[in-house]
Amino acid sequence: MIRGKFITLEGGEGVGKTTNLEFIKDHLQQHNIPVVVTREPGGTYLAEKIRCLLLDADSEALSEQAELLLMFAARSQHIKHVIEPALARGNWVLCDRFTDATYAYQGGGRNMKVSTIEWLENLVQGALRPDLTLLLDAPVEIGIERARKRGAFDRFESEKTSFFERVRRAYLLQLELHPERIKLVKANQPLIDVQRAIVDAMRVLLR
């Protein structure tokens, strides 16, 4: 059986990932491609429990190391029980965030060592990397304004603007480091233009 493709959707707060995740799923299904939609942190029963710990703004304060290790613990479960089995069945996997988010939020936002993240990435993922990453990018102030309209903030959304500026810079650095895999989509334009850019970026996988 032909192995499926792995697509990840990345970006800071309020860039429209949820809306465009649904659009991408529908686009793939129109091409008769079986697709599994999932998210990080999360995707399995245990990983969703870890997600709750990570996002709960009212819980015990997490150390930076604990946050990073919990992210990769959830990812390990997710890969073993959802991502790899789906790809092996020939399904395409569409994931809301993956390891680029760890480089952005923990590496950029928390100023953690990139070498530590790289070590954990290799330990947990082995050779697994996305076939395509769509990076939705918008100025931080636009994303925060959009996110505020959603209501209550989780632990990450409660961070200061400077945190999200570092996150955005780290995402753009990932783009520079992996231009063959990561494709930039400007999210501060009309939705129809955003989705047109997404379709263009996906053509290489649909040939």
Coordinates of N, CA and C in Angstrom, one line a residue:
M1 N 0.8 -1.2 0.0 CA 0.0 0.0 0.0 C 0.9 1.3 0.0
I2 N 0.5 2.3 -0.8 CA 1.2 3.5 -0.8 C 1.0 4.3 0.5
R3 N 2.1 4.7 1.1 CA 2.0 5.5 2.3 C 1.4 6.8 2.1
G4 N 0.6 7.3 3.0 CA -0.1 8.6 2.9 C 0.9 9.7 3.1
K5 N 0.4 10.9 2.9 CA 1.1 12.2 3.1 C 0.8 12.8 4.4
F6 N 1.7 13.5 4.9 CA 1.6 14.2 6.3 C 1.7 15.7 6.1
I7 N 0.6 16.4 6.3 CA 0.5 17.8 6.2 C 0.3 18.5 7.5
T8 N 1.0 19.5 7.9 CA 0.8 20.2 9.1 C 0.5 21.7 8.8
L9 N -0.3 22.2 9.7 CA -0.8 23.6 9.6 C -0.2 24.3 10.8
E10 N 0.5 25.4 10.6 CA 1.2 26.1 11.7 C 0.9 27.6 11.7
G11 N 1.2 28.2 12.8 CA 1.0 29.7 12.9 C 0.7 30.1 14.3
G12 N 0.8 31.4 14.6 CA 0.6 31.9 15.9 C -0.9 32.0 16.2
E13 N -1.3 32.7 17.2 CA -2.7 32.8 17.6 C -3.4 33.7 16.6
G14 N -4.7 33.3 16.4 CA -5.6 34.1 15.6 C -5.3 34.2 14.1
V15 N -4.6 33.2 13.6 CA -4.2 33.3 12.1 C -5.2 32.5 11.2
G16 N -6.2 31.9 11.8 CA -7.2 31.2 11.0 C -6.9 29.7 10.8
K17 N -6.2 29.1 11.7 CA -5.9 27.7 11.4 C -7.2 26.8 11.4
T18 N -8.1 27.0 12.4 CA -9.3 26.2 12.5 C -10.1 26.3 11.2
T19 N -10.3 27.5 10.7 CA -11.1 27.7 9.5 C -10.4 27.0 8.3
N20 N -9.1 27.1 8.2 CA -8.4 26.6 7.0 C -8.2 25.1 7.1
L21 N -8.1 24.6 8.3 CA -8.0 23.1 8.5 C -9.2 22.4 7.8
E22 N -10.4 23.0 8.1 CA -11.6 22.4 7.5 C -11.6 22.6 6.0
F23 N -11.1 23.7 5.5 CA -11.0 23.9 4.1 C -10.1 22.9 3.4
I24 N -8.9 22.7 4.0 CA -8.0 21.7 3.5 C -8.6 20.3 3.5
K25 N -9.2 19.9 4.5 CA -9.9 18.6 4.6 C -10.9 18.4 3.4
D26 N -11.7 19.4 3.2 CA -12.7 19.4 2.2 C -12.0 19.3 0.8
H27 N -10.9 20.0 0.6 CA -10.2 20.1 -0.6 C -9.6 18.7 -0.9
L28 N -9.1 18.0 0.1 CA -8.5 16.7 -0.1 C -9.6 15.7 -0.4
Q29 N -10.7 15.8 0.3 CA -11.8 14.8 0.0 C -12.4 15.0 -1.4
Q30 N -12.4 16.2 -1.9 CA -12.8 16.5 -3.3 C -11.9 15.7 -4.3
H31 N -10.7 15.5 -3.9 CA -9.7 14.7 -4.7 C -9.8 13.2 -4.3
N32 N -10.8 12.8 -3.6 CA -11.0 11.4 -3.2 C -9.8 10.9 -2.4
I33 N -9.2 11.7 -1.6 CA -8.1 11.4 -0.7 C -8.7 11.1 0.7
P34 N -8.5 9.9 1.3 CA -8.9 9.7 2.7 C -8.0 10.5 3.6
V35 N -8.6 11.2 4.5 CA -7.8 12.1 5.4 C -8.2 12.0 6.8
V36 N -7.2 12.0 7.7 CA -7.4 12.0 9.1 C -7.0 13.3 9.6
V37 N -7.9 14.0 10.3 CA -7.6 15.3 10.9 C -7.4 15.2 12.4
T38 N -6.3 15.8 12.8 CA -5.9 15.7 14.2 C -5.2 17.0 14.7
R39 N -4.8 17.0 15.9 CA -4.2 18.2 16.4 C -3.1 17.9 17.5
E40 N -2.3 18.9 17.7 CA -1.3 18.9 18.8 C -1.3 20.1 19.6
P41 N -1.0 20.0 21.0 CA -1.0 18.7 21.6 C -2.4 18.1 21.7
G42 N -2.4 16.7 21.6 CA -3.7 16.0 21.6 C -3.7 14.9 20.6
G43 N -4.9 14.5 20.2 CA -5.0 13.4 19.2 C -5.3 12.0 19.7
T44 N -4.9 11.8 21.0 CA -5.3 10.5 21.6 C -5.8 10.8 23.0
Y45 N -6.4 9.8 23.7 CA -7.0 10.1 25.0 C -6.0 10.6 25.9
L46 N -4.8 10.0 26.0 CA -3.8 10.5 26.9 C -3.2 11.8 26.5
A47 N -3.0 12.0 25.2 CA -2.4 13.3 24.7 C -3.4 14.4 25.0
E48 N -4.7 14.2 24.9 CA -5.7 15.2 25.2 C -5.7 15.6 26.7
K49 N -5.4 14.6 27.5 CA -5.2 14.9 29.0 C -4.0 15.8 29.2
I50 N -3.0 15.5 28.5 CA -1.8 16.3 28.6 C -2.1 17.7 28.1
R51 N -2.8 17.8 27.0 CA -3.2 19.1 26.4 C -3.9 20.0 27.5
C52 N -4.8 19.3 28.3 CA -5.5 20.1 29.3 C -4.6 20.6 30.3
L53 N -3.6 19.9 30.7 CA -2.5 20.3 31.7 C -1.8 21.5 31.1
L54 N -1.4 21.4 29.8 CA -0.6 22.4 29.2 C -1.4 23.8 29.0
L55 N -2.6 23.7 28.7 CA -3.4 24.9 28.4 C -4.1 25.5 29.5
D56 N -4.3 24.8 30.6 CA -5.1 25.3 31.8 C -4.4 26.5 32.4
A57 N -5.0 27.7 32.3 CA -4.4 28.9 32.8 C -4.4 29.0 34.3
D58 N -5.3 28.1 34.9 CA -5.5 28.2 36.4 C -4.7 27.1 37.1
S59 N -4.0 26.2 36.4 CA -3.4 25.1 37.0 C -2.0 25.5 37.6
E60 N -1.4 24.5 38.3 CA 0.0 24.7 38.8 C 0.9 25.2 37.8
A61 N 1.8 26.2 38.1 CA 2.7 26.7 37.2 C 3.6 25.6 36.7
L62 N 3.8 25.6 35.4 CA 4.7 24.6 34.8 C 6.1 25.2 34.5
S63 N 7.1 24.4 34.9 CA 8.5 24.8 34.5 C 8.6 24.7 33.0
E64 N 9.6 25.4 32.4 CA 9.8 25.4 31.0 C 10.1 24.0 30.5
Q65 N 11.0 23.3 31.4 CA 11.4 21.9 31.0 C 10.2 21.0 31.1
A66 N 9.3 21.1 32.1 CA 8.1 20.3 32.2 C 7.2 20.5 31.0
E67 N 7.0 21.8 30.6 CA 6.2 22.1 29.4 C 6.7 21.4 28.2
L68 N 8.0 21.5 27.9 CA 8.6 20.9 26.7 C 8.5 19.4 26.8
L69 N 8.8 18.8 27.9 CA 8.7 17.3 28.0 C 7.3 16.8 27.8
L70 N 6.3 17.5 28.4 CA 4.9 17.2 28.2 C 4.5 17.3 26.7
M71 N 5.0 18.3 26.0 CA 4.7 18.4 24.6 C 5.2 17.2 23.8
F72 N 6.4 16.7 24.1 CA 6.9 15.6 23.4 C 6.3 14.2 23.9
A73 N 5.9 14.2 25.2 CA 5.2 13.0 25.6 C 3.9 12.8 24.9
A74 N 3.1 13.9 24.7 CA 1.9 13.9 24.0 C 2.2 13.5 22.5
R75 N 3.2 14.1 22.0 CA 3.6 13.8 20.6 C 4.0 12.3 20.4
S76 N 4.7 11.7 21.3 CA 5.0 10.3 21.2 C 3.8 9.4 21.1
Q77 N 2.8 9.7 22.0 CA 1.6 8.9 21.9 C 0.8 9.2 20.6
H78 N 0.8 10.4 20.2 CA 0.1 10.8 19.0 C 0.7 10.1 17.7
I79 N 2.0 10.1 17.6 CA 2.7 9.5 16.5 C 2.4 8.0 16.5
K80 N 2.5 7.3 17.7 CA 2.4 5.9 17.8 C 1.0 5.4 17.5
H81 N 0.0 6.1 18.0 CA -1.4 5.6 18.0 C -2.3 6.2 16.9
V82 N -1.8 7.3 16.3 CA -2.7 8.0 15.3 C -1.9 8.2 14.0
I83 N -0.8 9.0 14.1 CA -0.2 9.5 12.8 C 0.4 8.3 12.0
E84 N 1.3 7.5 12.6 CA 1.9 6.5 11.9 C 1.0 5.4 11.4
P85 N 0.0 4.9 12.2 CA -1.0 4.0 11.7 C -1.8 4.5 10.5
A86 N -2.2 5.8 10.6 CA -3.0 6.4 9.5 C -2.1 6.4 8.2
L87 N -0.9 6.9 8.3 CA 0.0 7.0 7.1 C 0.2 5.6 6.5
A88 N 0.4 4.6 7.4 CA 0.7 3.3 6.9 C -0.5 2.7 6.2
R89 N -1.7 3.1 6.6 CA -3.0 2.7 5.9 C -3.2 3.4 4.6
G90 N -2.4 4.4 4.3 CA -2.5 5.1 3.0 C -3.4 6.4 3.2
N91 N -3.8 6.7 4.4 CA -4.5 7.9 4.7 C -3.5 9.1 4.7
W92 N -4.0 10.2 4.3 CA -3.3 11.5 4.5 C -3.6 12.0 5.9
V93 N -2.6 12.5 6.6 CA -2.9 13.1 7.9 C -2.7 14.6 7.9
L94 N -3.7 15.3 8.4 CA -3.7 16.7 8.4 C -3.7 17.1 9.9
C95 N -2.7 17.8 10.3 CA -2.5 18.0 11.8 C -2.4 19.5 12.1
D96 N -3.2 20.0 13.0 CA -3.1 21.3 13.5 C -2.0 21.4 14.5
R97 N -0.9 21.9 14.1 CA 0.4 22.1 14.8 C 1.2 20.8 14.8
F98 N 2.5 20.9 14.9 CA 3.4 19.7 15.1 C 4.7 20.3 15.6
T99 N 5.8 19.8 15.3 CA 7.0 20.1 16.0 C 7.5 21.5 15.7
D100 N 7.2 22.1 14.5 CA 7.5 23.5 14.3 C 6.9 24.4 15.3
A101 N 5.8 24.0 15.9 CA 5.2 24.8 17.0 C 6.0 24.8 18.2
T102 N 6.7 23.6 18.4 CA 7.6 23.5 19.6 C 8.8 24.4 19.4
Y103 N 9.4 24.4 18.2 CA 10.5 25.4 18.0 C 10.0 26.8 18.2
A104 N 8.8 27.1 17.8 CA 8.3 28.5 17.9 C 7.9 28.9 19.3
Y105 N 7.1 28.1 20.0 CA 6.6 28.4 21.3 C 7.6 28.1 22.4
Q106 N 8.2 27.0 22.4 CA 9.1 26.7 23.5 C 10.5 27.2 23.1
G107 N 10.9 27.1 21.9 CA 12.2 27.6 21.5 C 12.2 29.1 21.4
G108 N 11.3 29.7 20.7 CA 11.2 31.1 20.5 C 10.6 31.8 21.7
G109 N 9.3 31.4 22.0 CA 8.6 32.1 23.1 C 9.3 31.9 24.5
R110 N 9.7 30.7 24.8 CA 10.3 30.4 26.1 C 11.8 30.5 26.1
N111 N 12.4 30.8 24.9 CA 13.9 30.9 24.8 C 14.6 29.6 25.3
M112 N 14.0 28.5 25.0 CA 14.7 27.2 25.3 C 15.7 26.8 24.2
K113 N 16.7 26.0 24.5 CA 17.8 25.7 23.6 C 17.2 24.9 22.4
V114 N 17.5 25.3 21.2 CA 17.1 24.6 20.0 C 17.7 23.2 20.0
S115 N 19.0 23.1 20.5 CA 19.6 21.8 20.5 C 18.8 20.8 21.4
T116 N 18.2 21.2 22.5 CA 17.4 20.3 23.3 C 16.2 19.9 22.5
I117 N 15.5 20.8 21.8 CA 14.3 20.5 21.0 C 14.7 19.5 19.9
E118 N 15.8 19.7 19.3 CA 16.3 18.9 18.2 C 16.5 17.4 18.7
W119 N 17.1 17.3 19.9 CA 17.4 16.0 20.5 C 16.1 15.3 20.7
L120 N 15.1 16.0 21.3 CA 13.9 15.3 21.6 C 13.1 15.0 20.3
E121 N 13.2 15.9 19.3 CA 12.6 15.6 18.0 C 13.1 14.3 17.4
N122 N 14.4 14.1 17.4 CA 15.0 12.9 16.9 C 14.6 11.7 17.7
L123 N 14.6 11.8 19.0 CA 14.2 10.7 19.9 C 12.8 10.2 19.7
V124 N 11.9 11.2 19.6 CA 10.5 10.9 19.6 C 10.0 10.5 18.2
Q125 N 10.5 11.3 17.2 CA 10.0 11.1 15.8 C 10.8 10.2 14.9
G126 N 12.1 10.0 15.2 CA 12.9 9.3 14.3 C 13.0 10.0 13.0
A127 N 12.6 9.4 11.9 CA 12.7 10.0 10.6 C 11.4 10.7 10.2
L128 N 10.4 10.6 11.0 CA 9.1 11.2 10.7 C 9.2 12.8 10.6
R129 N 8.9 13.3 9.4 CA 8.8 14.8 9.3 C 7.6 15.0 8.3
P130 N 6.9 16.1 8.4 CA 5.8 16.4 7.5 C 6.3 16.5 6.1
D131 N 5.4 16.1 5.2 CA 5.7 16.2 3.7 C 5.5 17.7 3.3
L132 N 4.6 18.4 4.0 CA 4.3 19.8 3.7 C 3.8 20.5 5.0
T133 N 4.3 21.7 5.2 CA 3.9 22.5 6.3 C 3.4 23.8 5.8
L134 N 2.2 24.2 6.1 CA 1.6 25.5 5.7 C 1.7 26.4 6.9
L135 N 2.5 27.4 6.7 CA 2.7 28.4 7.8 C 1.8 29.6 7.6
L136 N 0.7 29.7 8.4 CA -0.1 30.9 8.3 C 0.5 32.0 9.1
D137 N 0.8 33.1 8.5 CA 1.5 34.2 9.2 C 0.8 35.5 9.1
A138 N 0.7 36.2 10.2 CA 0.1 37.6 10.2 C 0.8 38.3 11.3
P139 N 0.8 39.7 11.2 CA 1.4 40.5 12.3 C 0.7 40.1 13.6
V140 N 1.5 40.1 14.7 CA 1.1 39.7 16.0 C -0.1 40.4 16.5
E141 N -0.2 41.8 16.3 CA -1.3 42.5 16.8 C -2.6 42.1 16.1
I142 N -2.6 41.7 14.9 CA -3.8 41.3 14.2 C -4.2 39.9 14.7
G143 N -3.3 39.0 14.9 CA -3.6 37.7 15.5 C -4.2 37.8 16.9
I144 N -3.6 38.6 17.7 CA -4.1 38.8 19.1 C -5.5 39.4 19.1
E145 N -5.7 40.4 18.3 CA -7.1 41.0 18.2 C -8.1 39.9 17.8
R146 N -7.8 39.1 16.8 CA -8.7 38.0 16.4 C -8.9 37.0 17.6
A147 N -7.8 36.7 18.3 CA -7.9 35.7 19.3 C -8.8 36.2 20.5
R148 N -8.7 37.5 20.8 CA -9.5 38.0 21.9 C -11.0 37.9 21.6
K149 N -11.4 37.9 20.4 CA -12.8 37.8 20.1 C -13.4 36.4 20.4
R150 N -12.5 35.4 20.6 CA -12.9 34.1 20.9 C -13.3 33.9 22.4
G151 N -13.0 34.9 23.3 CA -13.3 34.8 24.7 C -12.2 34.5 25.6
A152 N -12.4 33.6 26.5 CA -11.4 33.3 27.6 C -10.1 32.8 26.9
F153 N -9.0 33.2 27.5 CA -7.6 32.8 27.0 C -7.1 31.6 27.8
D154 N -6.4 30.7 27.0 CA -5.7 29.6 27.7 C -4.3 30.1 28.2
R155 N -3.5 29.2 28.7 CA -2.3 29.6 29.3 C -1.3 30.3 28.3
F156 N -1.3 29.8 27.1 CA -0.4 30.4 26.1 C -1.0 31.7 25.6
E157 N -2.3 31.8 25.3 CA -2.9 33.0 24.8 C -2.8 34.1 25.8
S158 N -2.6 33.8 27.1 CA -2.5 34.8 28.1 C -1.1 35.5 28.2
E159 N -0.2 35.0 27.4 CA 1.2 35.6 27.4 C 1.2 37.0 26.8
K160 N 2.3 37.7 27.1 CA 2.5 39.1 26.6 C 2.8 39.1 25.1
T161 N 2.6 40.3 24.6 CA 2.8 40.5 23.1 C 4.3 40.1 22.8
S162 N 5.2 40.4 23.6 CA 6.6 40.1 23.3 C 6.8 38.6 23.2
F163 N 6.1 37.8 23.9 CA 6.2 36.4 23.7 C 5.8 36.0 22.3
F164 N 4.7 36.5 21.8 CA 4.2 36.2 20.5 C 5.0 36.7 19.4
E165 N 5.7 37.8 19.7 CA 6.7 38.4 18.7 C 7.9 37.4 18.5
R166 N 8.3 36.8 19.6 CA 9.4 35.8 19.6 C 8.9 34.5 18.9
V167 N 7.6 34.2 19.2 CA 7.1 33.0 18.5 C 7.0 33.2 17.0
R168 N 6.6 34.3 16.6 CA 6.5 34.6 15.1 C 7.9 34.6 14.5
R169 N 8.9 35.2 15.1 CA 10.3 35.2 14.6 C 10.8 33.8 14.5
A170 N 10.5 32.9 15.5 CA 11.0 31.6 15.4 C 10.3 30.8 14.3
Y171 N 9.0 31.0 14.1 CA 8.3 30.4 13.0 C 9.0 30.8 11.6
L172 N 9.3 32.1 11.5 CA 9.9 32.5 10.2 C 11.3 32.0 10.0
L173 N 12.0 31.8 11.2 CA 13.3 31.1 11.1 C 13.1 29.7 10.6
Q174 N 12.1 29.0 11.1 CA 11.9 27.6 10.6 C 11.6 27.6 9.1
L175 N 10.9 28.6 8.6 CA 10.7 28.8 7.2 C 12.0 29.0 6.4
E176 N 12.9 29.8 6.9 CA 14.2 30.0 6.3 C 15.0 28.7 6.3
L177 N 14.9 27.9 7.4 CA 15.7 26.7 7.5 C 15.2 25.5 6.6
H178 N 13.9 25.5 6.4 CA 13.2 24.4 5.7 C 12.3 24.9 4.5
P179 N 12.8 25.7 3.6 CA 12.0 26.2 2.5 C 11.4 25.2 1.6
E180 N 12.0 24.0 1.5 CA 11.5 23.0 0.7 C 10.2 22.3 1.3
R181 N 10.1 22.4 2.6 CA 8.9 21.8 3.3 C 7.9 22.8 3.7
I182 N 8.3 23.9 4.2 CA 7.4 24.9 4.8 C 7.1 26.0 3.7
K183 N 5.8 26.2 3.6 CA 5.3 27.2 2.6 C 4.5 28.3 3.4
L184 N 4.9 29.6 3.1 CA 4.3 30.7 3.8 C 3.0 31.1 3.1
V185 N 2.0 31.3 4.0 CA 0.7 31.8 3.5 C 0.4 33.0 4.4
K186 N 0.2 34.1 3.7 CA 0.0 35.4 4.4 C -1.5 35.4 4.8
A187 N -1.7 35.4 6.2 CA -3.0 35.2 6.7 C -3.8 36.5 6.9
N188 N -3.1 37.6 6.7 CA -3.8 38.9 6.9 C -4.3 39.5 5.6
Q189 N -4.9 38.6 4.7 CA -5.5 39.0 3.5 C -6.9 38.3 3.4
P190 N -7.7 38.7 2.5 CA -9.0 38.1 2.4 C -9.0 36.6 2.4
L191 N -10.0 35.9 3.0 CA -10.0 34.5 3.2 C -9.9 33.8 1.8
I192 N -10.5 34.3 0.8 CA -10.4 33.7 -0.5 C -9.0 33.6 -1.0
D193 N -8.2 34.7 -0.7 CA -6.8 34.7 -1.2 C -6.0 33.8 -0.3
V194 N -6.3 33.7 0.9 CA -5.6 32.8 1.8 C -5.8 31.3 1.3
Q195 N -7.0 31.0 1.0 CA -7.3 29.6 0.5 C -6.7 29.3 -0.9
R196 N -6.7 30.4 -1.7 CA -6.1 30.2 -3.0 C -4.6 29.9 -2.8
A197 N -3.9 30.6 -1.9 CA -2.5 30.3 -1.7 C -2.3 28.9 -1.1
I198 N -3.2 28.5 -0.3 CA -3.1 27.1 0.3 C -3.2 26.1 -0.8
V199 N -4.2 26.2 -1.7 CA -4.4 25.3 -2.8 C -3.1 25.3 -3.7
D200 N -2.5 26.4 -4.0 CA -1.3 26.5 -4.8 C -0.2 25.7 -4.1
A201 N 0.0 25.9 -2.8 CA 1.1 25.2 -2.1 C 0.9 23.7 -2.0
M202 N -0.4 23.3 -2.1 CA -0.6 21.8 -2.1 C -0.5 21.1 -3.4
R203 N -0.4 21.9 -4.5 CA -0.4 21.2 -5.8 C 0.7 20.2 -5.9
V204 N 1.9 20.5 -5.3 CA 3.0 19.6 -5.5 C 2.7 18.2 -4.9
L205 N 1.8 18.1 -3.9 CA 1.5 16.8 -3.3 C 0.3 16.1 -4.1
L206 N -0.4 16.9 -4.9 CA -1.6 16.3 -5.6 C -1.3 16.0 -7.0
R207 N -0.1 16.1 -7.4 CA 0.2 15.7 -8.8 C 0.1 14.2 -9.0

